[in-house]
Amino acid sequence: MTATAASLPGDPEAPLSLTETLAMDMPHPTNPALYRLTKHLLQKYHKAVRPVHDWTEATTVYLDVLVHAILDVDAQNQKLKTSIWYHEVWDDEFLSWNPSMFDEIREISLPLSDIWAPDIIIKELVDFEGSPNLLYVYVNSSGTIKNSKPIQVVSACSLETYAFPFDIQNCSLTFSSALHTVHDVNLAFLRSRGDMKHDKKEFLNDSEWELLSVSSSHNILQSYAGEAAQIQFHVVIRRRPLVYVVSLLIPSIFLMLVDLGSFYLPPTCRARIVFKTSVLVGYTVFRVNMSDEMPRNALSTPLIGVFFAVCMAFLVISLFKSILLVRFLHDEWSTGQERPLLCLQGVTDADGPRTDPRAQLAGATEPPFCQEHQVQPGTMKEVWFQLRSISTYFQTWEQAEQQEVTWLALLQRFDRLLFQAYVVVLGLYAVTLCSLWALWASS
């Protein structure tokens, strides 16, 4: 019995292992059809060449857009952030095959980076935010490529806030080829315009904004490189105003009505100044809170802000007028009352001339008017001058009363005009808001 020598690993005559023997005995499987098809399509494919056999024929790209959500409307920076589903379809003449040669495979997915893709851009694009990068597209046996992807588009838009909170915005998304002319890459609609205009099945209808329509248009524009095709999608949205009606419009109307009621206080009442000052503080606090909720725009001011500023101006004018009136009446009362009594207090008695006590305290003599009328006591002239002083006192008092009545009449007329102007502004405010609300509801 002889022993068999151990075979070295590198010995060519070494016996095969059991696994290798079984692998050689089993039949080798054929290449999968999907693998063979992918290799067949991409082995000699050049993605840098537009996929047409006749270079004079244009590649038509069919576009479609579905608005998914309105994420942000930035009126201050004039930007609109939307989430859309973007679809584009085109034919690639170099990616067609016979399905019977590849196990009846009629559609496969291929990496987008390995094939030619149209250079479609959004002209209003400012930034992409959070858009997923989908790496694959679908290709069918006839060479039709379908590229679908969600996009978060931050686009420039001319936002008008004049009718806030009943504003309607119309923003455009313009799709066009970045380089190719219409003779190389043409654009067309994937669906009919009517179907796209009122299609809201993908829209999330639970935000502040409501989608009204997505109208579209196809244009051929002349550029420096030649004629270029572009497709515009006009996204029309409107704001839901209920929260702003409750938090801004109704409180502002109440505040204006309270200010309007202050005109029924007497013009000479100093409590009117205190009341209007309190209302002015309320205006200021409400204005600060309102500025945080209203959209800010350097090009236009919301109508509610304009009316509120006008009513605040009426309040300041009325308050300033009341302050001047009280000050003027106080000066008239002081002048008309103290000057006649000055002579009565400065008359002489039997002991000799007597000066005004206030003049003695100040180290000054009597006023010339009183000095001219001082006479010796015990004579008829003294009585005459006393009566004349009393008559002058009452005449001055009557003149002050007449002047006060004149100023009060003028004040009441000015108050009436200011009240009427206030009522007109408040009426215009209410009518304008109702009109804007009606236009908003009918859109």
Short mmCIF file of C-alpha atoms in Angstrom, two decimals:
data_model
loop_
_atom_site.label_atom_id
_atom_site.label_comp_id
_atom_site.label_asym_id
_atom_site.label_seq_id
_atom_site.Cartn_x
_atom_site.Cartn_y
_atom_site.Cartn_z
CA MET A 1 0.00 0.00 0.00
CA THR A 2 1.67 3.12 -1.17
CA ALA A 3 0.96 6.68 0.14
CA THR A 4 0.08 9.36 -2.11
CA ALA A 5 2.33 12.41 -1.92
CA ALA A 6 0.76 15.61 -0.82
CA SER A 7 0.37 18.00 -3.67
CA LEU A 8 1.68 21.52 -3.37
CA PRO A 9 -0.67 24.42 -3.95
CA GLY A 10 1.30 25.63 -6.90
CA ASP A 11 1.68 22.22 -8.48
CA PRO A 12 -0.14 22.12 -11.81
CA GLU A 13 -0.74 18.44 -11.43
CA ALA A 14 -2.43 18.89 -8.04
CA PRO A 15 -5.93 17.40 -7.86
CA LEU A 16 -8.90 19.84 -7.95
CA SER A 17 -11.00 20.53 -4.87
CA LEU A 18 -14.57 19.29 -4.58
CA THR A 19 -16.08 22.75 -5.02
CA GLU A 20 -14.14 23.45 -8.18
CA THR A 21 -15.05 20.08 -9.54
CA LEU A 22 -18.76 20.68 -8.97
CA ALA A 23 -18.48 24.16 -10.53
CA MET A 24 -16.97 22.67 -13.67
CA ASP A 25 -19.62 19.98 -13.88
CA MET A 26 -22.58 22.46 -13.58
CA PRO A 27 -23.64 24.33 -16.77
CA HIS A 28 -22.70 28.05 -16.81
CA PRO A 29 -25.85 30.29 -16.85
CA THR A 30 -26.39 32.74 -19.70
CA ASN A 31 -26.14 36.52 -19.11
CA PRO A 32 -29.40 38.09 -17.86
CA ALA A 33 -31.44 39.90 -20.48
CA LEU A 34 -31.48 43.16 -18.51
CA TYR A 35 -27.70 43.14 -18.23
CA ARG A 36 -27.29 42.39 -21.93
CA LEU A 37 -29.78 45.12 -22.86
CA THR A 38 -28.09 47.75 -20.73
CA LYS A 39 -24.70 46.82 -22.13
CA HIS A 40 -26.14 46.85 -25.63
CA LEU A 41 -27.55 50.36 -25.20
CA LEU A 42 -24.67 52.06 -23.42
CA GLN A 43 -21.62 50.29 -24.88
CA LYS A 44 -21.26 52.64 -27.82
CA TYR A 45 -23.47 55.48 -26.59
CA HIS A 46 -22.07 59.05 -26.60
CA LYS A 47 -24.00 61.28 -24.21
CA ALA A 48 -22.33 64.43 -25.54
CA VAL A 49 -24.12 64.06 -28.91
CA ARG A 50 -27.76 65.04 -29.39
CA PRO A 51 -29.56 61.72 -30.02
CA VAL A 52 -30.80 62.12 -33.59
CA HIS A 53 -29.73 60.39 -36.78
CA ASP A 54 -30.51 63.48 -38.88
CA TRP A 55 -28.94 66.52 -37.23
CA THR A 56 -31.38 68.86 -39.01
CA GLU A 57 -34.27 67.42 -37.02
CA ALA A 58 -35.02 69.07 -33.68
CA THR A 59 -35.42 67.12 -30.47
CA THR A 60 -38.84 67.89 -29.01
CA VAL A 61 -39.06 67.93 -25.22
CA TYR A 62 -42.55 67.62 -23.73
CA LEU A 63 -43.02 69.38 -20.39
CA ASP A 64 -45.57 69.19 -17.60
CA VAL A 65 -45.73 70.82 -14.16
CA LEU A 66 -47.88 69.93 -11.15
CA VAL A 67 -47.89 72.39 -8.25
CA HIS A 68 -47.59 70.42 -5.01
CA ALA A 69 -47.47 73.17 -2.34
CA ILE A 70 -46.84 76.86 -1.74
CA LEU A 71 -44.05 76.87 0.84
CA ASP A 72 -43.32 80.58 1.29
CA VAL A 73 -44.28 83.97 -0.14
CA ASP A 74 -41.60 86.55 0.66
CA ALA A 75 -42.99 89.95 -0.30
CA GLN A 76 -40.01 91.86 1.08
CA ASN A 77 -37.49 90.03 -1.11
CA GLN A 78 -39.98 89.39 -3.95
CA LYS A 79 -39.50 85.62 -3.89
CA LEU A 80 -41.88 82.67 -4.14
CA LYS A 81 -40.98 79.20 -2.88
CA THR A 82 -43.02 76.39 -4.41
CA SER A 83 -42.85 72.61 -4.46
CA ILE A 84 -43.63 71.17 -7.89
CA TRP A 85 -43.58 67.84 -9.70
CA TYR A 86 -41.66 68.33 -12.92
CA HIS A 87 -42.07 65.94 -15.88
CA GLU A 88 -40.15 65.97 -19.14
CA VAL A 89 -40.32 63.48 -22.00
CA TRP A 90 -38.18 63.24 -25.13
CA ASP A 91 -37.18 60.69 -27.74
CA ASP A 92 -33.66 59.28 -27.94
CA GLU A 93 -33.11 57.56 -31.29
CA PHE A 94 -30.01 55.78 -29.99
CA LEU A 95 -31.76 54.02 -27.11
CA SER A 96 -34.33 51.87 -28.92
CA TRP A 97 -34.36 48.06 -29.11
CA ASN A 98 -36.39 45.06 -30.19
CA PRO A 99 -38.12 43.63 -27.08
CA SER A 100 -38.26 40.10 -28.57
CA MET A 101 -34.45 39.91 -28.46
CA PHE A 102 -34.32 40.73 -24.73
CA ASP A 103 -37.01 38.58 -23.08
CA GLU A 104 -39.78 41.05 -24.00
CA ILE A 105 -38.32 43.83 -21.88
CA ARG A 106 -40.13 46.98 -22.94
CA GLU A 107 -38.98 49.52 -20.31
CA ILE A 108 -35.86 49.87 -18.21
CA SER A 109 -34.28 52.47 -15.93
CA LEU A 110 -30.95 54.01 -16.82
CA PRO A 111 -28.68 56.45 -14.98
CA LEU A 112 -29.41 60.01 -16.05
CA SER A 113 -25.70 60.79 -15.96
CA ASP A 114 -25.01 58.21 -18.70
CA ILE A 115 -27.35 59.56 -21.35
CA TRP A 116 -28.01 62.83 -23.14
CA ALA A 117 -30.49 65.12 -21.34
CA PRO A 118 -31.92 68.48 -22.45
CA ASP A 119 -30.53 71.58 -20.77
CA ILE A 120 -33.90 72.93 -19.54
CA ILE A 121 -33.68 75.73 -16.97
CA ILE A 122 -36.15 77.95 -15.11
CA LYS A 123 -35.46 81.57 -15.94
CA GLU A 124 -36.96 82.97 -12.72
CA LEU A 125 -34.93 80.54 -10.62
CA VAL A 126 -33.18 82.05 -7.61
CA ASP A 127 -32.26 78.91 -5.68
CA PHE A 128 -33.00 75.20 -5.31
CA GLU A 129 -33.80 74.22 -1.74
CA GLY A 130 -34.10 70.64 -0.57
CA SER A 131 -34.76 69.14 -4.00
CA PRO A 132 -33.91 65.41 -4.06
CA ASN A 133 -31.38 64.35 -6.66
CA LEU A 134 -33.00 61.47 -8.59
CA LEU A 135 -30.39 59.56 -10.52
CA TYR A 136 -32.47 57.42 -12.88
CA VAL A 137 -34.89 57.85 -15.79
CA TYR A 138 -37.22 55.42 -17.54
CA VAL A 139 -36.57 54.40 -21.17
CA ASN A 140 -38.97 52.32 -23.25
CA SER A 141 -38.20 50.20 -26.29
CA SER A 142 -39.10 52.96 -28.75
CA GLY A 143 -36.49 55.30 -27.22
CA THR A 144 -38.90 57.53 -25.25
CA ILE A 145 -37.33 58.82 -22.04
CA LYS A 146 -39.40 59.91 -19.03
CA ASN A 147 -37.77 62.08 -16.41
CA SER A 148 -39.93 62.93 -13.38
CA LYS A 149 -38.73 64.59 -10.19
CA PRO A 150 -39.93 66.81 -7.36
CA ILE A 151 -38.36 70.27 -7.21
CA GLN A 152 -38.46 73.00 -4.58
CA VAL A 153 -38.16 76.17 -6.64
CA VAL A 154 -37.30 79.56 -5.16
CA SER A 155 -38.22 81.93 -7.97
CA ALA A 156 -38.34 85.69 -8.41
CA CYS A 157 -41.86 87.06 -8.60
CA SER A 158 -43.40 90.53 -8.63
CA LEU A 159 -45.59 90.31 -5.52
CA GLU A 160 -48.29 92.95 -5.04
CA THR A 161 -49.46 93.49 -1.45
CA TYR A 162 -51.74 96.50 -1.98
CA ALA A 163 -54.93 94.46 -1.48
CA PHE A 164 -53.64 92.57 1.60
CA PRO A 165 -55.15 90.37 3.03
CA PHE A 166 -57.33 89.89 -0.07
CA ASP A 167 -54.36 89.74 -2.44
CA ILE A 168 -54.03 87.45 -5.45
CA GLN A 169 -50.57 86.69 -6.80
CA ASN A 170 -49.61 85.61 -10.31
CA CYS A 171 -46.10 84.16 -10.57
CA SER A 172 -44.53 82.65 -13.67
CA LEU A 173 -42.19 79.71 -14.14
CA THR A 174 -40.51 79.97 -17.53
CA PHE A 175 -38.83 76.82 -18.89
CA SER A 176 -36.37 77.17 -21.73
CA SER A 177 -33.21 75.63 -23.09
CA ALA A 178 -30.10 77.26 -21.72
CA LEU A 179 -28.17 77.06 -24.99
CA HIS A 180 -30.01 75.31 -27.82
CA THR A 181 -32.18 77.13 -30.32
CA VAL A 182 -35.59 75.96 -31.45
CA HIS A 183 -33.95 74.24 -34.44
CA ASP A 184 -32.11 71.92 -32.05
CA VAL A 185 -34.38 71.63 -28.99
CA ASN A 186 -38.06 72.47 -29.24
CA LEU A 187 -40.56 72.51 -26.35
CA ALA A 188 -44.15 71.27 -26.28
CA PHE A 189 -46.86 70.45 -23.75
CA LEU A 190 -47.15 66.94 -22.40
CA ARG A 191 -50.86 67.45 -21.66
CA SER A 192 -53.49 69.82 -22.97
CA ARG A 193 -53.55 73.31 -21.48
CA GLY A 194 -57.09 72.84 -20.18
CA ASP A 195 -56.12 69.76 -18.22
CA MET A 196 -53.12 71.50 -16.70
CA LYS A 197 -54.95 74.72 -15.82
CA HIS A 198 -57.40 73.26 -13.31
CA ASP A 199 -55.45 70.22 -12.13
CA LYS A 200 -55.23 70.50 -8.32
CA LYS A 201 -55.09 66.83 -7.37
CA GLU A 202 -51.47 67.05 -6.20
CA PHE A 203 -51.84 70.38 -4.37
CA LEU A 204 -51.74 70.39 -0.56
CA ASN A 205 -54.74 72.59 0.17
CA ASP A 206 -54.05 73.17 3.88
CA SER A 207 -51.73 76.20 3.83
CA GLU A 208 -52.28 79.95 3.91
CA TRP A 209 -52.43 80.08 0.10
CA GLU A 210 -54.97 78.55 -2.24
CA LEU A 211 -54.16 77.47 -5.79
CA LEU A 212 -56.54 78.98 -8.35
CA SER A 213 -55.09 77.88 -11.68
CA VAL A 214 -51.92 77.05 -13.60
CA SER A 215 -52.29 78.51 -17.07
CA SER A 216 -49.57 78.05 -19.69
CA SER A 217 -48.28 79.52 -22.91
CA HIS A 218 -45.73 78.61 -25.60
CA ASN A 219 -43.54 81.31 -27.11
CA ILE A 220 -40.69 81.60 -29.56
CA LEU A 221 -38.27 84.33 -28.52
CA GLN A 222 -35.45 85.92 -30.45
CA SER A 223 -32.13 85.70 -28.61
CA TYR A 224 -28.52 86.47 -29.47
CA ALA A 225 -28.03 82.85 -30.62
CA GLY A 226 -31.25 82.69 -32.63
CA GLU A 227 -34.85 81.72 -31.97
CA ALA A 228 -35.44 79.90 -28.69
CA ALA A 229 -38.55 78.10 -27.51
CA GLN A 230 -39.94 78.63 -24.04
CA ILE A 231 -42.97 77.52 -22.05
CA GLN A 232 -44.46 79.64 -19.29
CA PHE A 233 -46.57 78.29 -16.45
CA HIS A 234 -48.54 81.04 -14.68
CA VAL A 235 -49.22 79.98 -11.09
CA VAL A 236 -52.18 81.99 -9.74
CA ILE A 237 -52.66 81.81 -5.96
CA ARG A 238 -54.75 83.76 -3.46
CA ARG A 239 -54.40 84.27 0.29
CA ARG A 240 -56.93 82.95 2.79
CA PRO A 241 -57.82 86.15 4.68
CA LEU A 242 -59.92 84.92 7.61
CA VAL A 243 -57.12 84.95 10.18
CA TYR A 244 -56.14 88.51 9.19
CA VAL A 245 -59.76 89.71 9.23
CA VAL A 246 -60.10 88.52 12.83
CA SER A 247 -56.69 89.69 14.06
CA LEU A 248 -56.22 92.93 12.07
CA LEU A 249 -59.25 94.34 10.28
CA ILE A 250 -61.92 94.01 12.96
CA PRO A 251 -59.69 95.38 15.80
CA SER A 252 -58.57 98.28 13.60
CA ILE A 253 -62.20 99.22 12.85
CA PHE A 254 -63.07 99.05 16.56
CA LEU A 255 -60.13 101.30 17.40
CA MET A 256 -61.17 103.83 14.76
CA LEU A 257 -64.75 103.85 16.08
CA VAL A 258 -63.51 104.55 19.61
CA ASP A 259 -61.43 107.44 18.29
CA LEU A 260 -64.46 108.67 16.36
CA GLY A 261 -66.50 108.67 19.58
CA SER A 262 -64.02 111.02 21.25
CA PHE A 263 -65.37 113.86 19.10
CA TYR A 264 -68.52 113.85 21.24
CA LEU A 265 -66.56 115.02 24.28
CA PRO A 266 -66.64 118.82 24.89
CA PRO A 267 -63.76 120.57 23.10
CA THR A 268 -62.73 122.46 26.24
CA CYS A 269 -62.76 119.36 28.42
CA ARG A 270 -59.27 118.40 29.44
CA ALA A 271 -60.39 114.80 29.84
CA ARG A 272 -60.65 114.77 26.05
CA ILE A 273 -56.88 115.21 25.83
CA VAL A 274 -56.33 112.36 28.27
CA PHE A 275 -58.77 110.15 26.36
CA LYS A 276 -57.20 110.88 22.96
CA THR A 277 -53.73 110.32 24.40
CA SER A 278 -54.84 106.88 25.59
CA VAL A 279 -56.27 106.13 22.13
CA LEU A 280 -52.98 107.28 20.56
CA VAL A 281 -51.10 104.80 22.76
CA GLY A 282 -53.52 102.10 21.60
CA TYR A 283 -52.89 103.08 17.97
CA THR A 284 -49.14 102.84 18.49
CA VAL A 285 -49.26 99.42 20.15
CA PHE A 286 -51.63 98.09 17.50
CA ARG A 287 -49.44 99.51 14.75
CA VAL A 288 -46.39 97.69 16.11
CA ASN A 289 -48.28 94.40 16.27
CA MET A 290 -49.78 94.97 12.83
CA SER A 291 -46.38 95.60 11.23
CA ASP A 292 -45.24 92.12 12.32
CA GLU A 293 -48.17 90.45 10.54
CA MET A 294 -48.40 92.57 7.41
CA PRO A 295 -46.13 91.80 4.46
CA ARG A 296 -43.41 94.36 3.91
CA ASN A 297 -42.70 95.56 0.42
CA ALA A 298 -40.51 98.42 -0.72
CA LEU A 299 -42.60 98.94 -3.87
CA SER A 300 -46.14 99.03 -2.46
CA THR A 301 -47.88 99.50 0.88
CA PRO A 302 -50.92 97.49 1.97
CA LEU A 303 -54.12 99.51 1.79
CA ILE A 304 -54.96 98.73 5.41
CA GLY A 305 -51.69 100.39 6.46
CA VAL A 306 -52.51 103.52 4.45
CA PHE A 307 -55.97 103.91 6.01
CA PHE A 308 -54.58 103.24 9.46
CA ALA A 309 -51.91 105.92 9.01
CA VAL A 310 -54.54 108.45 7.81
CA CYS A 311 -56.76 107.77 10.83
CA MET A 312 -53.76 108.09 13.11
CA ALA A 313 -53.00 111.47 11.48
CA PHE A 314 -56.59 112.62 12.19
CA LEU A 315 -56.11 111.60 15.81
CA VAL A 316 -52.87 113.57 16.14
CA ILE A 317 -54.40 116.68 14.50
CA SER A 318 -57.42 116.55 16.83
CA LEU A 319 -55.19 116.05 19.87
CA PHE A 320 -52.89 118.92 18.88
CA LYS A 321 -55.89 121.17 18.31
CA SER A 322 -57.31 120.37 21.75
CA ILE A 323 -53.95 121.15 23.40
CA LEU A 324 -53.70 124.53 21.64
CA LEU A 325 -57.28 125.38 22.60
CA VAL A 326 -56.79 124.67 26.29
CA ARG A 327 -53.56 126.62 26.30
CA PHE A 328 -55.13 129.62 24.49
CA LEU A 329 -58.18 129.73 26.73
CA HIS A 330 -55.97 129.53 29.79
CA ASP A 331 -53.90 132.52 28.58
CA GLU A 332 -57.04 134.52 27.77
CA TRP A 333 -58.52 133.81 31.18
CA SER A 334 -55.33 134.83 32.96
CA THR A 335 -54.91 138.04 30.93
CA GLY A 336 -58.54 139.11 31.10
CA GLN A 337 -58.94 138.52 34.84
CA GLU A 338 -55.73 139.72 36.47
CA ARG A 339 -55.12 143.03 34.67
CA PRO A 340 -58.34 144.80 35.78
CA LEU A 341 -57.98 143.58 39.36
CA LEU A 342 -54.43 144.91 39.46
CA CYS A 343 -55.72 148.49 39.59
CA LEU A 344 -58.33 147.65 42.21
CA GLN A 345 -55.67 146.23 44.48
CA GLY A 346 -53.37 149.19 43.95
CA VAL A 347 -55.74 152.08 44.92
CA THR A 348 -54.84 154.54 47.69
CA ASP A 349 -56.38 154.90 51.09
CA ALA A 350 -56.48 157.62 53.76
CA ASP A 351 -52.97 156.96 54.91
CA GLY A 352 -51.38 157.73 51.57
CA PRO A 353 -50.40 155.94 48.34
CA ARG A 354 -50.39 152.16 48.43
CA THR A 355 -48.68 149.92 45.90
CA ASP A 356 -49.64 146.51 44.73
CA PRO A 357 -48.42 143.83 47.18
CA ARG A 358 -47.03 141.71 44.34
CA ALA A 359 -45.09 144.73 43.10
CA GLN A 360 -43.69 145.32 46.57
CA LEU A 361 -42.49 141.75 46.75
CA ALA A 362 -40.78 142.11 43.43
CA GLY A 363 -39.30 145.47 44.28
CA ALA A 364 -41.15 147.19 41.44
CA THR A 365 -43.57 150.09 41.38
CA GLU A 366 -47.13 150.00 40.15
CA PRO A 367 -47.87 149.79 36.49
CA PRO A 368 -48.13 153.12 34.67
CA PHE A 369 -51.78 152.52 33.96
CA CYS A 370 -52.57 152.39 37.65
CA GLN A 371 -50.17 155.22 38.54
CA GLU A 372 -51.97 157.58 36.20
CA HIS A 373 -55.29 157.00 37.97
CA GLN A 374 -54.18 157.30 41.59
CA VAL A 375 -55.91 160.24 43.32
CA GLN A 376 -56.22 161.59 46.78
CA PRO A 377 -58.77 159.77 48.91
CA GLY A 378 -62.01 161.35 50.04
CA THR A 379 -62.76 163.09 46.75
CA MET A 380 -65.32 162.49 44.02
CA LYS A 381 -62.53 161.69 41.61
CA GLU A 382 -61.60 158.69 43.70
CA VAL A 383 -65.13 157.35 43.40
CA TRP A 384 -65.15 158.07 39.66
CA PHE A 385 -61.86 156.27 39.12
CA GLN A 386 -63.09 153.31 41.18
CA LEU A 387 -66.20 153.07 39.03
CA ARG A 388 -64.11 153.42 35.90
CA SER A 389 -61.85 150.57 37.05
CA ILE A 390 -64.86 148.39 37.70
CA SER A 391 -66.27 149.26 34.28
CA THR A 392 -62.94 148.47 32.62
CA TYR A 393 -62.84 145.15 34.46
CA PHE A 394 -66.27 144.11 33.20
CA GLN A 395 -65.54 145.34 29.67
CA THR A 396 -62.33 143.33 29.55
CA TRP A 397 -64.14 140.31 30.95
CA GLU A 398 -66.87 140.68 28.34
CA GLN A 399 -64.30 140.98 25.54
CA ALA A 400 -62.58 137.83 26.82
CA GLU A 401 -65.93 136.06 26.92
CA GLN A 402 -66.74 137.18 23.39
CA GLN A 403 -63.32 136.08 22.14
CA GLU A 404 -63.73 132.76 23.92
CA VAL A 405 -67.13 132.28 22.30
CA THR A 406 -65.61 133.11 18.91
CA TRP A 407 -62.79 130.61 19.38
CA LEU A 408 -65.22 127.98 20.60
CA ALA A 409 -67.43 128.49 17.54
CA LEU A 410 -64.41 128.21 15.27
CA LEU A 411 -63.28 125.12 17.14
CA GLN A 412 -66.66 123.48 16.86
CA ARG A 413 -66.68 124.15 13.12
CA PHE A 414 -63.19 122.69 12.75
CA ASP A 415 -64.22 119.72 14.91
CA ARG A 416 -67.25 119.17 12.70
CA LEU A 417 -65.13 119.22 9.53
CA LEU A 418 -62.59 116.87 11.09
CA PHE A 419 -65.38 114.55 12.24
CA GLN A 420 -66.93 114.51 8.77
CA ALA A 421 -63.56 113.80 7.14
CA TYR A 422 -62.99 111.01 9.66
CA VAL A 423 -66.39 109.48 8.85
CA VAL A 424 -65.66 109.68 5.11
CA VAL A 425 -62.28 107.95 5.53
CA LEU A 426 -63.78 105.26 7.73
CA GLY A 427 -66.59 104.73 5.22
CA LEU A 428 -64.10 104.46 2.35
CA TYR A 429 -62.10 102.02 4.44
CA ALA A 430 -65.11 99.79 5.01
CA VAL A 431 -66.34 100.01 1.39
CA THR A 432 -62.87 99.27 0.01
CA LEU A 433 -62.43 96.24 2.24
CA CYS A 434 -65.85 94.90 1.26
CA SER A 435 -65.06 95.46 -2.44
CA LEU A 436 -61.72 93.71 -2.17
CA TRP A 437 -63.34 90.84 -0.34
CA ALA A 438 -66.00 90.55 -3.07
CA LEU A 439 -63.34 90.56 -5.80
CA TRP A 440 -61.37 87.96 -3.87
CA ALA A 441 -64.42 85.71 -3.54
CA SER A 442 -65.33 86.02 -7.25
CA SER A 443 -61.84 85.16 -8.51
#
